[in-house]
Amino acid sequence: VMVENYLSSGQPAQKGQPTVAWCAAQFNLTPNYFGDLVRKELHTTAQDYLQEKIVSAAKRLLLETGMSVSEVAEELGFSYANHFSRMFARRVGVSPLKFRKTKK
């Protein structure tokens, strides 16, 4: 919930994407210990967990707003829209534009 709240707060556009270190700091843990807890409890890496949360937020923005792909990327803290598009396509299997067209 903490990551979702951060992603929907508008803060990533100013402060950047949530990182493993940021998440760990929210719980007063070291990044390594936080990563170990995520791996143990969720059976995934902390980085993969964060990317899944970012992709979920991106899907919501793509489907529920008229924001361009570049605007979605900026909203989620990406410095470059092409980095966002590559990560999204790698995780979802289609580009953000194709995702929007097939889901609407």
XYZ file of C-alpha atoms in Angstrom:
104
model
C 0.000 0.000 0.000
C 2.874 2.355 0.811
C 4.296 2.030 -2.709
C 0.867 2.476 -4.334
C 0.256 5.605 -2.248
C 3.625 7.021 -3.278
C 3.008 6.262 -6.955
C -0.430 7.905 -6.915
C 0.723 10.946 -4.920
C 2.448 12.771 -7.761
C 5.745 12.613 -5.861
C 7.580 10.366 -8.348
C 7.529 13.205 -10.911
C 9.596 15.331 -8.489
C 11.455 12.734 -6.422
C 11.818 9.804 -8.820
C 10.701 6.206 -8.761
C 10.495 4.347 -5.488
C 13.679 2.388 -4.873
C 14.548 -0.542 -2.667
C 16.515 1.879 -0.478
C 13.508 4.213 -0.185
C 11.198 1.335 0.788
C 13.704 0.032 3.324
C 14.041 3.506 4.855
C 10.261 3.688 5.339
C 10.582 0.723 7.706
C 13.948 1.742 9.197
C 15.596 -1.299 7.621
C 18.719 -1.716 5.544
C 18.094 -2.264 1.829
C 19.637 -5.738 2.024
C 17.443 -6.780 4.941
C 14.346 -5.341 3.251
C 15.241 -7.260 0.085
C 15.654 -10.465 2.087
C 12.228 -9.970 3.714
C 10.544 -9.362 0.358
C 12.207 -12.456 -1.109
C 11.154 -14.580 1.869
C 7.560 -13.328 2.078
C 6.697 -12.628 -1.572
C 9.070 -15.045 -3.346
C 10.363 -12.312 -5.649
C 13.106 -9.733 -5.559
C 12.425 -6.295 -4.111
C 13.274 -4.755 -7.503
C 10.771 -7.012 -9.292
C 8.154 -6.186 -6.677
C 8.659 -2.453 -7.232
C 8.547 -2.812 -11.008
C 5.266 -4.736 -10.747
C 3.805 -1.896 -8.661
C 5.030 0.657 -11.202
C 3.519 -1.346 -14.077
C 0.198 -1.599 -12.220
C 0.154 2.163 -11.705
C 1.076 2.680 -15.367
C -1.760 0.420 -16.531
C -4.216 2.383 -14.413
C -2.980 5.723 -15.787
C -3.014 4.465 -19.372
C -6.587 3.209 -19.085
C -8.164 5.812 -16.820
C -6.573 9.037 -18.043
C -5.882 10.722 -21.335
C -2.213 11.138 -20.441
C 0.315 10.443 -23.172
C 2.882 7.689 -22.672
C 5.487 10.396 -22.011
C 3.257 11.992 -19.377
C 2.671 8.615 -17.695
C 6.419 7.987 -17.685
C 7.075 11.386 -16.120
C 4.286 10.929 -13.568
C 5.873 7.660 -12.455
C 9.345 9.166 -12.087
C 11.055 8.067 -15.291
C 13.591 10.507 -16.706
C 13.132 9.106 -20.205
C 9.889 7.850 -21.725
C 11.746 5.214 -23.749
C 13.081 3.638 -20.524
C 9.520 3.416 -19.256
C 8.248 1.961 -22.539
C 10.978 -0.708 -22.610
C 10.356 -1.738 -19.002
C 6.589 -1.810 -19.561
C 6.899 -3.891 -22.740
C 9.327 -6.301 -21.064
C 6.902 -6.847 -18.175
C 3.567 -6.776 -20.014
C 4.535 -8.138 -23.420
C 3.216 -5.154 -25.390
C 4.070 -1.471 -25.621
C 2.133 1.023 -23.500
C 0.322 2.320 -26.604
C -0.652 -1.150 -27.745
C -1.805 -1.984 -24.204
C -4.038 1.105 -24.168
C -5.518 0.306 -27.614
C -6.268 -3.329 -26.812
C -7.806 -2.659 -23.390
C -10.111 0.247 -24.273
